[in-house]
Amino acid sequence: MNVLTCIKRVPATAGQITLTPDGQEIDTRYLGFTISPHEECAVEEAVRLIEKHGGTTTVLTLGPEAATDQLRDAMALGIERAILLETDGREWDPIATASAIVEAIEAERAAGRAYDILMFGNESADSAGYQIGVRVAHALDLPCVTGIKGLEVAGGGATVRRQTESGWETAAVALPAVLTVKEGINLPRYPSLPGRLKAKKKEIKTLQPAWHDHGLRMIRLHLPAEQEKTVQILGAGPDAAPKVVELLRQLGIV
């Protein structure tokens, strides 16, 4: 079994996001980067599949040269090889991103490496577009199931489960297929020291994808308005107890 997991380098979710004065980029001077959370689970699921069934794993990302850090993070968890679709740092829209990934997959296929499962995060932590996996599946004419939280592979096919408001859905899909993963499918492991040392020695294949200027064009970035919060101090010590009880009554708790 061969599994390809596509990840994205995103700002650390707990970080304070600030923009450059022209609103064209995120100011990264005091900001760390990480693998998008859904894709952390996709990496873990890929490693578990190979541990159980055997085969090879590859991780791919589109981004600047600095994204090799995230590729090595994935390889420290057990991914065997990595591909960087190196960009000049500009923002790639979903159409251009999916096109670049499709071209890389087709080049891999032409070189004799076909993938049974193409795994994506359900959506990225920054732009949350929900598009890349679906667009790649459509371009490659492969079946696609999104938002999965359960995966079993057997007999040339996969059984997937996803949670909905009314319960759980189960679907059978033939391989090769595209699957997009949500947090909760597993608990990602932490990289070990030996894993990190091995990851430093692993080769990262670097490609320069062609820019496809036929999709969305970013005009500028805006930070969301901060939510105002109000704090009311009811008192200190025993003197605050009657006010706390009165507040609980107003809220209908007592």
Coordinates of N, CA, C and O in Angstrom, one line a residue, residues 92-177:
W92 N -1.2 31.0 -2.8 CA -1.8 30.2 -3.8 C -3.2 29.9 -3.5 O -3.5 29.4 -2.4
D93 N -4.1 30.2 -4.5 CA -5.5 29.9 -4.2 C -5.8 28.4 -4.4 O -4.9 27.7 -4.9
P94 N -7.0 28.0 -4.0 CA -7.3 26.5 -4.1 C -7.1 25.9 -5.5 O -6.7 24.8 -5.6
I95 N -7.5 26.7 -6.5 CA -7.4 26.1 -7.9 C -5.9 25.9 -8.2 O -5.5 24.8 -8.7
A96 N -5.1 26.9 -8.0 CA -3.6 26.7 -8.3 C -3.0 25.7 -7.4 O -2.2 24.9 -7.9
T97 N -3.4 25.6 -6.2 CA -2.8 24.6 -5.3 C -3.2 23.2 -5.7 O -2.3 22.3 -5.8
A98 N -4.4 23.0 -6.0 CA -4.9 21.6 -6.4 C -4.2 21.2 -7.7 O -3.8 20.1 -7.9
S99 N -4.1 22.2 -8.7 CA -3.4 21.9 -9.9 C -2.0 21.5 -9.8 O -1.5 20.5 -10.4
A100 N -1.3 22.2 -8.9 CA 0.1 21.8 -8.6 C 0.3 20.4 -8.0 O 1.1 19.7 -8.3
I101 N -0.6 20.1 -7.1 CA -0.6 18.8 -6.4 C -0.9 17.7 -7.4 O -0.3 16.6 -7.5
V102 N -1.9 17.9 -8.3 CA -2.3 17.0 -9.3 C -1.1 16.7 -10.2 O -0.8 15.6 -10.6
E103 N -0.4 17.8 -10.7 CA 0.7 17.6 -11.5 C 1.8 16.8 -10.9 O 2.5 15.9 -11.5
A104 N 2.0 17.0 -9.6 CA 3.1 16.3 -8.8 C 2.7 14.8 -8.7 O 3.5 13.9 -8.9
I105 N 1.4 14.5 -8.5 CA 0.9 13.1 -8.4 C 1.1 12.4 -9.7 O 1.5 11.2 -9.8
E106 N 0.7 13.1 -10.8 CA 0.9 12.5 -12.1 C 2.3 12.2 -12.5 O 2.6 11.2 -13.1
A107 N 3.2 13.1 -12.1 CA 4.6 12.9 -12.3 C 5.1 11.7 -11.5 O 5.9 10.9 -12.0
E108 N 4.6 11.5 -10.3 CA 5.0 10.4 -9.5 C 4.5 9.1 -10.2 O 5.2 8.1 -10.2
R109 N 3.3 9.1 -10.7 CA 2.7 8.0 -11.3 C 3.5 7.6 -12.6 O 3.8 6.4 -12.8
A110 N 3.9 8.6 -13.3 CA 4.7 8.4 -14.5 C 6.1 7.8 -14.2 O 6.7 7.0 -15.0
A111 N 6.6 8.1 -13.0 CA 7.9 7.5 -12.5 C 7.7 6.1 -11.9 O 8.7 5.6 -11.4
G112 N 6.5 5.6 -11.9 CA 6.2 4.3 -11.4 C 5.7 4.2 -9.9 O 5.7 3.1 -9.3
R113 N 5.4 5.3 -9.3 CA 4.9 5.3 -8.0 C 3.4 5.8 -8.0 O 3.1 7.0 -8.0
A114 N 2.5 4.8 -7.9 CA 1.1 5.1 -7.8 C 0.6 5.0 -6.3 O 1.1 4.2 -5.6
Y115 N -0.3 5.8 -6.0 CA -0.8 5.9 -4.6 C -2.2 5.2 -4.5 O -3.1 5.5 -5.3
D116 N -2.3 4.4 -3.4 CA -3.6 3.8 -3.1 C -4.6 4.8 -2.4 O -5.8 4.7 -2.6
I117 N -4.0 5.6 -1.5 CA -4.8 6.5 -0.8 C -4.1 7.9 -0.8 O -2.9 8.0 -0.6
L118 N -4.9 8.9 -1.2 CA -4.4 10.3 -1.1 C -5.2 10.9 0.0 O -6.4 11.0 0.0
M119 N -4.4 11.3 1.1 CA -5.1 11.8 2.3 C -4.8 13.3 2.5 O -3.7 13.8 2.4
F120 N -5.9 14.0 2.9 CA -5.8 15.4 3.1 C -6.5 15.7 4.5 O -7.3 14.9 5.0
G121 N -6.1 16.9 5.0 CA -7.0 17.4 6.1 C -8.3 17.9 5.6 O -8.4 18.3 4.4
N122 N -9.3 17.8 6.4 CA -10.6 18.2 5.9 C -10.6 19.7 5.5 O -11.3 20.1 4.5
E123 N -9.9 20.5 6.2 CA -9.7 21.9 5.9 C -8.5 22.5 6.6 O -8.2 21.9 7.6
S124 N -7.9 23.5 6.0 CA -6.7 24.0 6.7 C -7.1 25.0 7.8 O -8.2 25.5 7.9
A125 N -6.2 25.2 8.8 CA -6.5 26.0 9.9 C -6.5 27.4 9.6 O -7.1 28.2 10.4
D126 N -5.9 27.9 8.5 CA -5.9 29.3 8.2 C -7.0 29.7 7.3 O -7.9 30.5 7.7
S127 N -7.0 29.2 6.1 CA -8.1 29.7 5.1 C -9.3 28.9 5.2 O -10.4 29.3 4.8
A128 N -9.3 27.6 5.7 CA -10.5 26.7 5.8 C -11.3 26.7 4.6 O -12.5 26.9 4.6
G129 N -10.6 26.4 3.5 CA -11.3 26.4 2.2 C -12.1 25.1 1.9 O -13.0 25.2 1.0
Y130 N -11.8 24.0 2.5 CA -12.5 22.7 2.3 C -12.5 22.3 0.8 O -13.4 21.6 0.3
Q131 N -11.5 22.7 0.0 CA -11.6 22.5 -1.4 C -10.5 21.6 -2.0 O -10.8 20.9 -3.0
I132 N -9.3 21.6 -1.4 CA -8.2 21.0 -2.1 C -8.4 19.5 -2.4 O -8.2 19.0 -3.5
G133 N -8.8 18.7 -1.4 CA -9.0 17.3 -1.6 C -10.0 17.0 -2.6 O -9.8 16.1 -3.5
V134 N -11.1 17.7 -2.6 CA -12.2 17.5 -3.6 C -11.7 17.9 -5.0 O -12.0 17.1 -5.9
R135 N -11.0 19.0 -5.1 CA -10.5 19.4 -6.4 C -9.5 18.3 -7.0 O -9.5 18.0 -8.2
V136 N -8.6 17.8 -6.1 CA -7.7 16.8 -6.6 C -8.4 15.6 -7.0 O -8.1 15.0 -8.1
A137 N -9.4 15.1 -6.2 CA -10.1 13.9 -6.6 C -10.8 14.1 -7.9 O -10.8 13.2 -8.8
H138 N -11.4 15.3 -8.1 CA -12.1 15.5 -9.4 C -11.2 15.5 -10.6 O -11.5 14.9 -11.6
A139 N -10.0 16.1 -10.4 CA -9.0 16.2 -11.5 C -8.5 14.8 -11.9 O -8.2 14.5 -13.0
L140 N -8.3 14.0 -10.9 CA -7.8 12.6 -11.1 C -8.9 11.6 -11.3 O -8.6 10.4 -11.5
D141 N -10.1 12.0 -11.3 CA -11.3 11.1 -11.5 C -11.2 9.9 -10.5 O -11.4 8.8 -10.8
L142 N -11.1 10.3 -9.2 CA -11.0 9.3 -8.1 C -12.2 9.5 -7.2 O -12.7 10.7 -7.0
P143 N -12.7 8.5 -6.5 CA -13.7 8.6 -5.5 C -13.2 9.4 -4.3 O -12.0 9.4 -4.0
C144 N -14.1 10.2 -3.7 CA -13.7 11.0 -2.6 C -14.7 11.0 -1.4 O -15.9 11.1 -1.7
V145 N -14.2 10.8 -0.2 CA -15.1 10.9 1.0 C -14.4 12.0 1.9 O -13.2 11.9 2.2
T146 N -15.2 12.9 2.3 CA -14.7 14.0 3.2 C -15.1 13.9 4.6 O -16.1 13.2 4.9
G147 N -14.4 14.5 5.5 CA -14.7 14.6 6.9 C -14.8 13.3 7.6 O -15.6 13.1 8.5
I148 N -13.8 12.4 7.3 CA -13.9 11.1 8.0 C -13.3 11.1 9.3 O -12.4 11.8 9.6
K149 N -13.9 10.3 10.2 CA -13.3 10.1 11.6 C -13.1 8.6 11.9 O -12.9 8.2 13.0
G150 N -13.2 7.7 10.9 CA -12.9 6.3 11.0 C -12.5 5.7 9.7 O -13.0 6.1 8.7
L151 N -11.5 4.8 9.7 CA -11.0 4.3 8.4 C -10.4 2.9 8.7 O -9.6 2.6 9.6
E152 N -10.9 1.9 7.9 CA -10.4 0.6 7.9 C -10.2 0.2 6.4 O -11.0 0.4 5.5
V153 N -9.1 -0.5 6.1 CA -8.7 -0.9 4.8 C -8.6 -2.4 4.7 O -8.0 -3.0 5.6
A154 N -9.2 -3.0 3.7 CA -9.2 -4.4 3.5 C -9.7 -4.8 2.1 O -10.6 -4.1 1.6
G155 N -9.0 -5.8 1.5 CA -9.5 -6.3 0.3 C -9.5 -5.3 -0.9 O -10.5 -5.4 -1.7
G156 N -8.6 -4.4 -1.0 CA -8.6 -3.5 -2.1 C -9.6 -2.3 -2.0 O -9.9 -1.6 -2.9
G157 N -10.2 -2.2 -0.8 CA -11.2 -1.1 -0.6 C -11.0 -0.6 0.8 O -10.2 -1.0 1.7
A158 N -11.8 0.5 1.1 CA -11.8 1.1 2.4 C -13.2 1.3 3.0 O -14.1 1.6 2.2
T159 N -13.4 1.2 4.3 CA -14.6 1.5 4.9 C -14.4 2.7 5.8 O -13.5 2.7 6.6
V160 N -15.1 3.8 5.5 CA -14.9 5.0 6.2 C -16.2 5.4 7.0 O -17.3 5.0 6.7
R161 N -16.0 6.1 8.1 CA -17.1 6.6 8.9 C -16.9 8.1 9.2 O -15.8 8.6 9.3
R162 N -18.0 8.8 9.1 CA -18.0 10.2 9.5 C -19.2 10.6 10.3 O -20.3 9.9 10.2
Q163 N -19.0 11.6 11.2 CA -20.1 11.9 12.1 C -20.9 13.1 11.6 O -20.4 14.0 11.0
T164 N -22.2 12.9 11.7 CA -23.1 14.0 11.3 C -24.0 14.4 12.4 O -23.9 13.8 13.5
E165 N -24.8 15.4 12.2 CA -25.7 15.9 13.3 C -26.7 14.8 13.7 O -27.2 14.7 14.9
S166 N -27.0 13.9 12.8 CA -28.0 12.8 13.1 C -27.4 11.5 13.5 O -28.1 10.5 13.7
G167 N -26.1 11.4 13.5 CA -25.4 10.2 13.9 C -24.2 9.9 13.0 O -23.5 10.8 12.6
W168 N -23.9 8.6 12.8 CA -22.7 8.2 12.0 C -23.1 7.7 10.7 O -24.1 7.0 10.5
E169 N -22.3 8.1 9.6 CA -22.5 7.5 8.3 C -21.3 6.6 8.0 O -20.2 6.9 8.4
T170 N -21.6 5.5 7.4 CA -20.6 4.5 7.0 C -20.6 4.4 5.5 O -21.7 4.2 4.9
A171 N -19.5 4.4 4.8 CA -19.4 4.2 3.4 C -18.3 3.3 3.0 O -17.2 3.2 3.7
A172 N -18.5 2.5 1.9 CA -17.4 1.7 1.3 C -16.9 2.4 0.1 O -17.7 2.9 -0.7
V173 N -15.6 2.4 -0.1 CA -15.0 3.1 -1.2 C -13.9 2.2 -1.8 O -13.2 1.6 -1.1
A174 N -13.9 2.1 -3.1 CA -12.8 1.4 -3.8 C -11.5 2.2 -3.8 O -11.6 3.5 -3.9
L175 N -10.4 1.6 -3.8 CA -9.1 2.2 -3.9 C -8.6 2.1 -5.3 O -8.8 1.1 -6.0
P176 N -7.9 3.1 -5.8 CA -7.4 4.3 -5.1 C -8.5 5.3 -4.8 O -9.5 5.4 -5.6
A177 N -8.3 6.1 -3.8 CA -9.4 7.1 -3.4 C -8.7 8.3 -2.7 O -7.6 8.2 -2.2

